[in-house]
């Protein structure tokens, strides 16, 4: 069954376009997102889409603008497609990176890692919508409202996936 799941060319032209497979800028990440949907609908419990290098300590505007162009359409396509197929109710989508970013420049045009304030977003699988949890100070540096330990974030994600973090 596994090889058939990877045959994304069997998807309709409209679906391929939804994920950006018709555009060289979005094709690679779009393929991953479409594959994630195909694997999820076949019962695969955990799928990770990985996009290139977001760790810009320089050329932040140039590189993040390029990277955002590569991922925005495929992510929107994935969410829309999951919802239209009734899969978003049971599928957790998490968008996160390794760290938050400092609110000031590193060098002339970059930002350093910030372990004190971090933003992710989640959709589907019972995530409250719209819902914001926590806030940083006026500079975006320190979490000051509803600080969450990474253990609690992991427990929340596992709970949304139907797993008891205390049993792992």
PDB file of C-alpha atoms in Angstrom:
ATOM      1  CA  UNK A   1       0.000   0.000   0.000  1.00  0.00           C
ATOM      2  CA  UNK A   2       2.878   2.397   0.652  1.00  0.00           C
ATOM      3  CA  UNK A   3       3.925   3.035  -2.968  1.00  0.00           C
ATOM      4  CA  UNK A   4       0.357   4.022  -3.927  1.00  0.00           C
ATOM      5  CA  UNK A   5       0.292   6.672  -1.177  1.00  0.00           C
ATOM      6  CA  UNK A   6       3.224   8.430  -2.849  1.00  0.00           C
ATOM      7  CA  UNK A   7       1.563   8.632  -6.282  1.00  0.00           C
ATOM      8  CA  UNK A   8       0.516  12.261  -5.926  1.00  0.00           C
ATOM      9  CA  UNK A   9       0.302  12.585  -9.707  1.00  0.00           C
ATOM     10  CA  UNK A  10      -2.997  10.664  -9.447  1.00  0.00           C
ATOM     11  CA  UNK A  11      -4.525  13.687  -7.693  1.00  0.00           C
ATOM     12  CA  UNK A  12      -6.693  15.989  -9.781  1.00  0.00           C
ATOM     13  CA  UNK A  13      -5.117  19.010 -11.444  1.00  0.00           C
ATOM     14  CA  UNK A  14      -7.159  21.223  -9.109  1.00  0.00           C
ATOM     15  CA  UNK A  15      -5.777  19.474  -6.024  1.00  0.00           C
ATOM     16  CA  UNK A  16      -2.220  19.660  -7.327  1.00  0.00           C
ATOM     17  CA  UNK A  17      -2.717  23.384  -7.977  1.00  0.00           C
ATOM     18  CA  UNK A  18      -4.212  23.862  -4.496  1.00  0.00           C
ATOM     19  CA  UNK A  19      -0.917  22.660  -3.003  1.00  0.00           C
ATOM     20  CA  UNK A  20       1.233  24.620  -5.464  1.00  0.00           C
ATOM     21  CA  UNK A  21       2.625  21.647  -7.388  1.00  0.00           C
ATOM     22  CA  UNK A  22       2.212  23.696 -10.575  1.00  0.00           C
ATOM     23  CA  UNK A  23       4.721  26.319  -9.396  1.00  0.00           C
ATOM     24  CA  UNK A  24       8.467  25.669  -9.010  1.00  0.00           C
ATOM     25  CA  UNK A  25       8.536  27.993  -5.972  1.00  0.00           C
ATOM     26  CA  UNK A  26       5.979  25.941  -4.008  1.00  0.00           C
ATOM     27  CA  UNK A  27       6.348  22.509  -5.633  1.00  0.00           C
ATOM     28  CA  UNK A  28       8.738  20.861  -3.144  1.00  0.00           C
ATOM     29  CA  UNK A  29       6.930  21.834   0.049  1.00  0.00           C
ATOM     30  CA  UNK A  30       3.566  21.425  -1.663  1.00  0.00           C
ATOM     31  CA  UNK A  31       4.489  17.822  -2.480  1.00  0.00           C
ATOM     32  CA  UNK A  32       5.271  17.207   1.201  1.00  0.00           C
ATOM     33  CA  UNK A  33       1.974  18.747   2.332  1.00  0.00           C
ATOM     34  CA  UNK A  34      -0.041  16.775  -0.217  1.00  0.00           C
ATOM     35  CA  UNK A  35       1.795  13.622   0.789  1.00  0.00           C
ATOM     36  CA  UNK A  36       1.007  14.400   4.443  1.00  0.00           C
ATOM     37  CA  UNK A  37      -2.696  14.524   3.577  1.00  0.00           C
ATOM     38  CA  UNK A  38      -2.493  11.290   1.592  1.00  0.00           C
ATOM     39  CA  UNK A  39      -0.682   9.513   4.426  1.00  0.00           C
ATOM     40  CA  UNK A  40      -3.053  10.901   7.058  1.00  0.00           C
ATOM     41  CA  UNK A  41      -6.136   9.715   5.199  1.00  0.00           C
ATOM     42  CA  UNK A  42      -4.550   6.252   5.080  1.00  0.00           C
ATOM     43  CA  UNK A  43      -4.220   6.142   8.865  1.00  0.00           C
ATOM     44  CA  UNK A  44      -0.586   7.155   9.341  1.00  0.00           C
ATOM     45  CA  UNK A  45      -0.529   8.620  12.866  1.00  0.00           C
ATOM     46  CA  UNK A  46       2.436  10.987  12.589  1.00  0.00           C
ATOM     47  CA  UNK A  47       3.684  12.849   9.524  1.00  0.00           C
ATOM     48  CA  UNK A  48       6.309  15.586   9.565  1.00  0.00           C
ATOM     49  CA  UNK A  49       6.808  18.050   6.752  1.00  0.00           C
ATOM     50  CA  UNK A  50      10.176  19.692   6.931  1.00  0.00           C
ATOM     51  CA  UNK A  51      11.003  22.910   5.188  1.00  0.00           C
ATOM     52  CA  UNK A  52      14.462  24.273   4.553  1.00  0.00           C
ATOM     53  CA  UNK A  53      16.629  26.440   6.712  1.00  0.00           C
ATOM     54  CA  UNK A  54      14.735  29.112   8.695  1.00  0.00           C
ATOM     55  CA  UNK A  55      17.640  29.880  11.061  1.00  0.00           C
ATOM     56  CA  UNK A  56      18.540  33.264   9.598  1.00  0.00           C
ATOM     57  CA  UNK A  57      21.049  35.190  11.646  1.00  0.00           C
ATOM     58  CA  UNK A  58      21.519  37.438   8.615  1.00  0.00           C
ATOM     59  CA  UNK A  59      19.544  38.448   5.495  1.00  0.00           C
ATOM     60  CA  UNK A  60      16.330  38.028   7.470  1.00  0.00           C
ATOM     61  CA  UNK A  61      13.984  40.020   5.221  1.00  0.00           C
ATOM     62  CA  UNK A  62      15.360  38.579   1.985  1.00  0.00           C
ATOM     63  CA  UNK A  63      15.438  34.951   3.116  1.00  0.00           C
ATOM     64  CA  UNK A  64      12.237  34.853   5.172  1.00  0.00           C
ATOM     65  CA  UNK A  65      10.336  36.522   2.342  1.00  0.00           C
ATOM     66  CA  UNK A  66      11.587  33.784  -0.006  1.00  0.00           C
ATOM     67  CA  UNK A  67      10.797  31.015   2.481  1.00  0.00           C
ATOM     68  CA  UNK A  68       7.315  32.365   3.217  1.00  0.00           C
ATOM     69  CA  UNK A  69       6.533  32.326  -0.523  1.00  0.00           C
ATOM     70  CA  UNK A  70       7.556  28.663  -0.613  1.00  0.00           C
ATOM     71  CA  UNK A  71       5.295  27.541   2.245  1.00  0.00           C
ATOM     72  CA  UNK A  72       2.229  29.795   2.430  1.00  0.00           C
ATOM     73  CA  UNK A  73       0.275  28.280  -0.461  1.00  0.00           C
ATOM     74  CA  UNK A  74       1.020  24.624   0.401  1.00  0.00           C
ATOM     75  CA  UNK A  75       0.073  25.116   4.062  1.00  0.00           C
ATOM     76  CA  UNK A  76      -3.152  26.891   3.126  1.00  0.00           C
ATOM     77  CA  UNK A  77      -3.858  24.093   0.642  1.00  0.00           C
ATOM     78  CA  UNK A  78      -3.268  21.418   3.266  1.00  0.00           C
ATOM     79  CA  UNK A  79      -5.597  23.058   5.786  1.00  0.00           C
ATOM     80  CA  UNK A  80      -8.315  23.671   3.185  1.00  0.00           C
ATOM     81  CA  UNK A  81      -8.036  20.129   1.796  1.00  0.00           C
ATOM     82  CA  UNK A  82      -8.066  18.480   5.228  1.00  0.00           C
ATOM     83  CA  UNK A  83     -11.130  20.505   6.191  1.00  0.00           C
ATOM     84  CA  UNK A  84     -13.001  19.760   2.947  1.00  0.00           C
ATOM     85  CA  UNK A  85     -12.410  16.027   3.412  1.00  0.00           C
ATOM     86  CA  UNK A  86     -13.448  16.021   7.083  1.00  0.00           C
ATOM     87  CA  UNK A  87      -9.902  15.124   8.145  1.00  0.00           C
ATOM     88  CA  UNK A  88      -9.100  18.314  10.046  1.00  0.00           C
ATOM     89  CA  UNK A  89     -11.361  17.241  12.913  1.00  0.00           C
ATOM     90  CA  UNK A  90      -8.971  14.385  13.700  1.00  0.00           C
ATOM     91  CA  UNK A  91      -5.687  15.675  12.277  1.00  0.00           C
ATOM     92  CA  UNK A  92      -3.442  17.941  14.320  1.00  0.00           C
ATOM     93  CA  UNK A  93      -1.376  20.409  12.317  1.00  0.00           C
ATOM     94  CA  UNK A  94       1.480  22.112  14.195  1.00  0.00           C
ATOM     95  CA  UNK A  95       3.649  24.874  12.725  1.00  0.00           C
ATOM     96  CA  UNK A  96       6.740  25.508  14.827  1.00  0.00           C
ATOM     97  CA  UNK A  97      10.440  26.132  14.695  1.00  0.00           C
ATOM     98  CA  UNK A  98      13.266  25.473  17.082  1.00  0.00           C
ATOM     99  CA  UNK A  99      13.207  28.772  18.996  1.00  0.00           C
ATOM    100  CA  UNK A 100      11.601  32.149  19.229  1.00  0.00           C
ATOM    101  CA  UNK A 101      13.512  35.126  17.849  1.00  0.00           C
ATOM    102  CA  UNK A 102      14.893  38.153  19.614  1.00  0.00           C
ATOM    103  CA  UNK A 103      13.007  41.387  18.962  1.00  0.00           C
ATOM    104  CA  UNK A 104      16.200  43.233  18.022  1.00  0.00           C
ATOM    105  CA  UNK A 105      18.574  42.886  15.119  1.00  0.00           C
ATOM    106  CA  UNK A 106      21.573  40.611  15.170  1.00  0.00           C
ATOM    107  CA  UNK A 107      24.169  42.326  13.046  1.00  0.00           C
ATOM    108  CA  UNK A 108      22.687  44.474  10.324  1.00  0.00           C
ATOM    109  CA  UNK A 109      19.861  42.230   9.161  1.00  0.00           C
ATOM    110  CA  UNK A 110      19.326  39.133  11.292  1.00  0.00           C
ATOM    111  CA  UNK A 111      17.880  37.977  14.614  1.00  0.00           C
ATOM    112  CA  UNK A 112      19.253  35.633  17.248  1.00  0.00           C
ATOM    113  CA  UNK A 113      17.562  32.757  19.077  1.00  0.00           C
ATOM    114  CA  UNK A 114      15.187  33.659  21.895  1.00  0.00           C
ATOM    115  CA  UNK A 115      14.363  30.926  24.426  1.00  0.00           C
ATOM    116  CA  UNK A 116      12.147  33.310  26.458  1.00  0.00           C
ATOM    117  CA  UNK A 117       9.343  34.005  23.997  1.00  0.00           C
ATOM    118  CA  UNK A 118       8.168  31.530  21.394  1.00  0.00           C
ATOM    119  CA  UNK A 119       5.236  31.350  18.992  1.00  0.00           C
ATOM    120  CA  UNK A 120       3.700  28.338  17.282  1.00  0.00           C
ATOM    121  CA  UNK A 121       0.292  27.735  15.787  1.00  0.00           C
ATOM    122  CA  UNK A 122      -1.879  24.645  15.771  1.00  0.00           C
ATOM    123  CA  UNK A 123      -5.055  23.701  13.915  1.00  0.00           C
ATOM    124  CA  UNK A 124      -7.436  20.762  13.861  1.00  0.00           C
ATOM    125  CA  UNK A 125      -7.862  17.803  16.232  1.00  0.00           C
ATOM    126  CA  UNK A 126      -9.921  19.732  18.758  1.00  0.00           C
ATOM    127  CA  UNK A 127      -7.722  22.829  18.997  1.00  0.00           C
ATOM    128  CA  UNK A 128      -9.870  25.729  20.212  1.00  0.00           C
ATOM    129  CA  UNK A 129     -10.402  28.340  17.524  1.00  0.00           C
ATOM    130  CA  UNK A 130      -9.656  31.166  17.528  1.00  0.00           C
ATOM    131  CA  UNK A 131      -7.567  30.896  20.656  1.00  0.00           C
ATOM    132  CA  UNK A 132      -4.415  32.629  21.809  1.00  0.00           C
ATOM    133  CA  UNK A 133      -2.581  31.434  24.876  1.00  0.00           C
ATOM    134  CA  UNK A 134       0.058  33.625  26.477  1.00  0.00           C
ATOM    135  CA  UNK A 135       1.759  36.871  25.607  1.00  0.00           C
ATOM    136  CA  UNK A 136       5.183  38.435  25.657  1.00  0.00           C
ATOM    137  CA  UNK A 137       6.292  41.758  27.073  1.00  0.00           C
ATOM    138  CA  UNK A 138       6.001  44.905  24.985  1.00  0.00           C
ATOM    139  CA  UNK A 139       9.323  44.071  23.300  1.00  0.00           C
ATOM    140  CA  UNK A 140       8.408  40.494  22.370  1.00  0.00           C
ATOM    141  CA  UNK A 141      11.317  39.163  24.409  1.00  0.00           C
ATOM    142  CA  UNK A 142       9.995  37.505  27.584  1.00  0.00           C
ATOM    143  CA  UNK A 143       6.819  35.490  28.008  1.00  0.00           C
ATOM    144  CA  UNK A 144       4.853  37.349  30.683  1.00  0.00           C
ATOM    145  CA  UNK A 145       1.314  35.992  30.470  1.00  0.00           C
ATOM    146  CA  UNK A 146       0.388  32.305  30.776  1.00  0.00           C
ATOM    147  CA  UNK A 147       3.972  31.106  30.478  1.00  0.00           C
ATOM    148  CA  UNK A 148       4.045  27.491  29.371  1.00  0.00           C
ATOM    149  CA  UNK A 149       6.796  25.006  30.047  1.00  0.00           C
ATOM    150  CA  UNK A 150       7.818  22.920  27.038  1.00  0.00           C
ATOM    151  CA  UNK A 151       6.664  19.815  28.977  1.00  0.00           C
ATOM    152  CA  UNK A 152       3.128  21.250  29.063  1.00  0.00           C
ATOM    153  CA  UNK A 153       3.242  22.040  25.353  1.00  0.00           C
ATOM    154  CA  UNK A 154       4.293  18.456  24.636  1.00  0.00           C
ATOM    155  CA  UNK A 155       1.533  17.152  26.942  1.00  0.00           C
ATOM    156  CA  UNK A 156      -1.024  19.293  25.089  1.00  0.00           C
ATOM    157  CA  UNK A 157       0.118  18.063  21.687  1.00  0.00           C
ATOM    158  CA  UNK A 158       0.098  14.439  22.841  1.00  0.00           C
ATOM    159  CA  UNK A 159      -3.375  14.882  24.343  1.00  0.00           C
ATOM    160  CA  UNK A 160      -4.660  16.294  21.049  1.00  0.00           C
ATOM    161  CA  UNK A 161      -3.178  13.213  19.360  1.00  0.00           C
ATOM    162  CA  UNK A 162      -5.074  10.962  21.786  1.00  0.00           C
ATOM    163  CA  UNK A 163      -2.020   9.978  23.833  1.00  0.00           C
ATOM    164  CA  UNK A 164      -1.517  10.214  27.600  1.00  0.00           C
ATOM    165  CA  UNK A 165       1.824  11.904  28.218  1.00  0.00           C
ATOM    166  CA  UNK A 166       1.990  10.327  31.686  1.00  0.00           C
ATOM    167  CA  UNK A 167       2.116   6.858  30.146  1.00  0.00           C
ATOM    168  CA  UNK A 168       5.024   7.634  27.837  1.00  0.00           C
TER     169      UNK A 168
END
